[in-house]
Amino acid sequence: MNLYRLVYSSQANSELRPEDLKDISVVSEKNNLADGITGLLCYSNLMFLQILEGEHEQINKTYHRIVGDKRHHTPILIECVPTQNRLFEVWSMQTISLSDLADSQINTLILKYSGSPKFKPNGMNPGQCLNFMKEVANIYQLSDSLVIDF
Ligand code: FAD
């Protein structure tokens, strides 16, 4: 089975603007749709946490393109593993800025899955990252009256 999941974190450049996030989101959705990639990109506190799901070759190619992007730095590969199924099959890439969600819910989630009250995905293990992102996705979907059944 050639379905893989790749998870990494990185640090945004301090001058990253909301327009950059929008650009990244638009380009990612377009490219990933063409490449059969799905996933989720979370942003907060100048940190990114992203999951890419798809064929190993496509994931690899996309990840290498992403790590060369000057809008972020210090990528940390958290996991790249074969998987039975996608978790985010409905999104070619959904970008969620955590500040757009309710503070109390997000702060509780950050505390639930990490040792820090701040969003520091480079200190989270693969299981913590996955669970955190699933819950973020559900909060995001719930705000749209939809629930993803994981
Ligand atoms: P080009 O537009 O030709 O880019 C040329 C080079 O410039 C690349 O190195 C590109 O990374 C960089 N670049 C492009 N725009 C800017 C800018 N405004 N400022 C600084 N450098 C820039 N792409 C995907 O296809 N799928 C994803 O899931 C995805 N996730 C991303 C997650 C993060 C956190 C970031 C920062 C970027 C992500 N991207 C993603 C964007 C990716 O890095 C590429 O910019 C994009 O895929 C287009 O690459 P290109 O070489 O075809 O385009």
Tab-separated table of C-alpha atoms and ligand atoms in Angstrom:
chain	number	residue	atom	x	y	z
A	1	MET	CA	0.000	0.000	0.000
A	2	ASN	CA	1.484	3.284	-1.081
A	3	LEU	CA	-0.489	5.664	1.141
A	4	TYR	CA	1.687	7.661	3.519
A	5	ARG	CA	1.250	10.303	6.171
A	6	LEU	CA	3.927	12.906	6.804
A	7	VAL	CA	3.863	15.254	9.789
A	8	TYR	CA	6.292	18.118	10.364
A	9	SER	CA	6.545	21.365	12.274
A	10	SER	CA	8.384	24.556	11.352
A	11	GLN	CA	8.854	28.132	12.459
A	12	ALA	CA	7.329	30.952	10.452
A	13	ASN	CA	9.441	33.950	9.582
A	14	SER	CA	8.741	36.789	11.976
A	15	GLU	CA	7.596	38.981	9.078
A	16	LEU	CA	4.961	36.472	7.882
A	17	ARG	CA	1.769	38.395	7.032
A	18	PRO	CA	-1.842	37.161	6.900
A	19	GLU	CA	-1.641	37.537	3.089
A	20	ASP	CA	1.244	35.029	3.053
A	21	LEU	CA	-0.893	32.524	4.913
A	22	LYS	CA	-3.675	33.083	2.393
A	23	ASP	CA	-1.232	32.605	-0.528
A	24	ILE	CA	0.117	29.389	0.992
A	25	SER	CA	-3.421	28.136	1.500
A	26	VAL	CA	-4.563	28.858	-2.074
A	27	VAL	CA	-1.453	27.355	-3.736
A	28	SER	CA	-1.511	24.299	-1.469
A	29	GLU	CA	-5.152	23.517	-2.166
A	30	LYS	CA	-4.580	23.763	-5.904
A	31	ASN	CA	-1.327	21.770	-6.067
A	32	ASN	CA	-2.426	19.107	-3.594
A	33	LEU	CA	-5.686	18.487	-5.405
A	34	ALA	CA	-3.714	17.776	-8.578
A	35	ASP	CA	-1.262	15.546	-6.671
A	36	GLY	CA	-3.847	13.546	-4.694
A	37	ILE	CA	-2.601	14.988	-1.414
A	38	THR	CA	-4.865	15.784	1.531
A	39	GLY	CA	-4.124	17.288	4.911
A	40	LEU	CA	-4.226	20.055	7.428
A	41	LEU	CA	-1.980	23.033	8.175
A	42	CYS	CA	-2.240	24.646	11.628
A	43	TYR	CA	-0.650	27.999	12.363
A	44	SER	CA	-0.218	29.862	15.640
A	45	ASN	CA	2.444	31.625	17.668
A	46	LEU	CA	4.716	31.782	14.565
A	47	MET	CA	4.687	27.980	14.367
A	48	PHE	CA	3.349	25.631	11.700
A	49	LEU	CA	2.187	22.043	12.129
A	50	GLN	CA	1.231	20.240	8.933
A	51	ILE	CA	0.006	16.785	7.936
A	52	LEU	CA	0.339	15.619	4.340
A	53	GLU	CA	-1.386	12.415	3.214
A	54	GLY	CA	-0.928	10.749	-0.152
A	55	GLU	CA	1.333	8.633	-2.321
A	56	HIS	CA	4.859	8.365	-0.988
A	57	GLU	CA	6.385	9.927	-4.098
A	58	GLN	CA	4.002	12.904	-4.091
A	59	ILE	CA	4.391	13.486	-0.350
A	60	ASN	CA	8.159	13.390	-0.702
A	61	LYS	CA	8.189	15.803	-3.644
A	62	THR	CA	5.819	18.232	-1.919
A	63	TYR	CA	7.670	18.128	1.401
A	64	HIS	CA	10.969	18.930	-0.310
A	65	ARG	CA	9.345	21.889	-2.082
A	66	ILE	CA	7.833	23.110	1.202
A	67	VAL	CA	11.068	22.955	3.216
A	68	GLY	CA	12.756	25.136	0.575
A	69	ASP	CA	10.172	27.892	1.127
A	70	LYS	CA	11.708	31.033	2.631
A	71	ARG	CA	8.516	31.914	4.521
A	72	HIS	CA	9.457	29.429	7.231
A	73	HIS	CA	12.531	27.713	8.618
A	74	THR	CA	13.786	24.961	10.947
A	75	PRO	CA	11.474	22.200	9.722
A	76	ILE	CA	11.330	19.175	12.008
A	77	LEU	CA	10.117	15.918	10.506
A	78	ILE	CA	7.870	14.379	13.142
A	79	GLU	CA	6.825	11.252	11.231
A	80	CYS	CA	6.536	9.795	7.752
A	81	VAL	CA	4.711	6.459	7.929
A	82	PRO	CA	2.550	4.186	5.799
A	83	THR	CA	-1.094	4.410	6.792
A	84	GLN	CA	-4.291	2.456	6.086
A	85	ASN	CA	-6.480	5.480	5.505
A	86	ARG	CA	-6.511	9.230	5.283
A	87	LEU	CA	-7.740	11.320	8.203
A	88	PHE	CA	-8.401	14.475	6.200
A	89	GLU	CA	-9.741	13.103	2.923
A	90	VAL	CA	-12.196	15.987	2.600
A	91	TRP	CA	-9.436	18.627	2.442
A	92	SER	CA	-6.704	18.910	-0.211
A	93	MET	CA	-5.218	21.272	2.381
A	94	GLN	CA	-7.152	23.119	5.048
A	95	THR	CA	-5.225	25.978	6.629
A	96	ILE	CA	-6.417	26.853	10.128
A	97	SER	CA	-5.066	29.784	12.067
A	98	LEU	CA	-5.688	28.753	15.657
A	99	SER	CA	-6.387	32.367	16.618
A	100	ASP	CA	-9.577	32.144	14.512
A	101	LEU	CA	-10.994	29.496	16.861
A	102	ALA	CA	-12.281	30.025	20.412
A	103	ASP	CA	-9.334	30.806	22.729
A	104	SER	CA	-10.617	28.694	25.603
A	105	GLN	CA	-11.020	25.564	23.451
A	106	ILE	CA	-7.662	25.915	21.740
A	107	ASN	CA	-5.767	26.725	24.947
A	108	THR	CA	-7.249	23.628	26.591
A	109	LEU	CA	-6.245	21.493	23.584
A	110	ILE	CA	-2.697	22.839	23.564
A	111	LEU	CA	-2.371	22.026	27.245
A	112	LYS	CA	-3.953	18.581	26.719
A	113	TYR	CA	-1.378	17.505	24.130
A	114	SER	CA	1.812	19.299	25.181
A	115	GLY	CA	3.906	20.309	28.149
A	116	SER	CA	3.598	23.981	27.258
A	117	PRO	CA	0.638	26.349	27.428
A	118	LYS	CA	1.897	27.808	24.125
A	119	PHE	CA	1.596	26.139	20.712
A	120	LYS	CA	5.005	24.468	20.302
A	121	PRO	CA	4.481	21.504	17.961
A	122	ASN	CA	8.230	20.834	17.756
A	123	GLY	CA	7.897	19.527	21.329
A	124	MET	CA	5.002	17.185	20.547
A	125	ASN	CA	5.327	13.511	19.587
A	126	PRO	CA	3.563	11.991	16.530
A	127	GLY	CA	0.563	10.710	18.503
A	128	GLN	CA	0.080	14.036	20.257
A	129	CYS	CA	0.276	15.902	16.927
A	130	LEU	CA	-2.303	13.624	15.304
A	131	ASN	CA	-4.763	13.808	18.185
A	132	PHE	CA	-4.313	17.555	18.461
A	133	MET	CA	-4.991	18.041	14.739
A	134	LYS	CA	-8.015	15.742	14.747
A	135	GLU	CA	-9.537	17.758	17.582
A	136	VAL	CA	-8.696	21.066	15.906
A	137	ALA	CA	-10.375	19.772	12.735
A	138	ASN	CA	-13.484	18.816	14.670
A	139	ILE	CA	-13.690	22.200	16.396
A	140	TYR	CA	-13.259	23.847	12.993
A	141	GLN	CA	-15.899	21.625	11.405
A	142	LEU	CA	-18.294	22.060	14.305
A	143	SER	CA	-18.170	25.783	13.787
A	144	ASP	CA	-19.550	24.871	10.347
A	145	SER	CA	-22.059	22.340	11.824
A	146	LEU	CA	-20.158	19.412	10.354
A	147	VAL	CA	-18.246	16.705	12.198
A	148	ILE	CA	-15.486	14.515	10.800
A	149	ASP	CA	-15.889	10.941	11.969
A	150	PHE	CA	-12.392	9.758	12.861
B	1	FAD	P1	6.968	29.187	-7.068
B	1	FAD	O1	5.866	30.156	-6.814
B	1	FAD	O2	7.689	29.188	-8.376
B	1	FAD	O3	8.032	29.281	-5.879
B	1	FAD	C1	9.393	29.451	-6.105
B	1	FAD	C2	10.117	29.495	-4.788
B	1	FAD	O4	9.747	30.609	-3.989
B	1	FAD	C3	9.823	28.303	-3.916
B	1	FAD	O5	10.968	28.006	-3.170
B	1	FAD	C4	8.702	28.814	-3.031
B	1	FAD	O6	8.630	28.015	-1.891
B	1	FAD	C5	9.130	30.216	-2.778
B	1	FAD	N1	8.053	31.217	-2.580
B	1	FAD	C6	6.875	31.276	-3.254
B	1	FAD	N2	6.170	32.362	-2.852
B	1	FAD	C7	6.942	32.998	-1.910
B	1	FAD	C8	6.784	34.160	-1.121
B	1	FAD	N3	5.682	34.934	-1.218
B	1	FAD	N4	7.751	34.501	-0.261
B	1	FAD	C9	8.872	33.750	-0.141
B	1	FAD	N5	9.096	32.630	-0.874
B	1	FAD	C10	8.143	32.256	-1.723
B	1	FAD	N6	2.661	23.927	-1.302
B	1	FAD	C11	1.968	22.864	-1.748
B	1	FAD	O7	1.903	22.629	-2.955
B	1	FAD	N7	1.323	22.047	-0.866
B	1	FAD	C12	1.350	22.246	0.477
B	1	FAD	O8	0.732	21.483	1.234
B	1	FAD	C13	2.099	23.358	0.969
B	1	FAD	N8	2.196	23.616	2.293
B	1	FAD	C14	2.965	24.661	2.722
B	1	FAD	C15	3.138	24.863	4.100
B	1	FAD	C16	3.946	25.897	4.554
B	1	FAD	C17	4.118	26.099	6.059
B	1	FAD	C18	4.590	26.754	3.636
B	1	FAD	C19	5.459	27.875	4.133
B	1	FAD	C20	4.439	26.553	2.281
B	1	FAD	C21	3.621	25.526	1.803
B	1	FAD	N9	3.435	25.297	0.449
B	1	FAD	C22	2.742	24.206	0.011
B	1	FAD	C23	3.979	26.233	-0.549
B	1	FAD	C24	5.262	25.692	-1.156
B	1	FAD	O9	6.349	25.948	-0.314
B	1	FAD	C25	5.509	26.359	-2.534
B	1	FAD	O10	5.560	27.743	-2.400
B	1	FAD	C26	4.427	26.014	-3.524
B	1	FAD	O11	4.204	24.625	-3.547
B	1	FAD	C27	4.787	26.507	-4.932
B	1	FAD	O12	6.052	26.068	-5.254
B	1	FAD	P2	6.660	26.332	-6.701
B	1	FAD	O13	8.127	26.075	-6.624
B	1	FAD	O14	5.885	25.586	-7.704
B	1	FAD	O15	6.255	27.833	-6.919
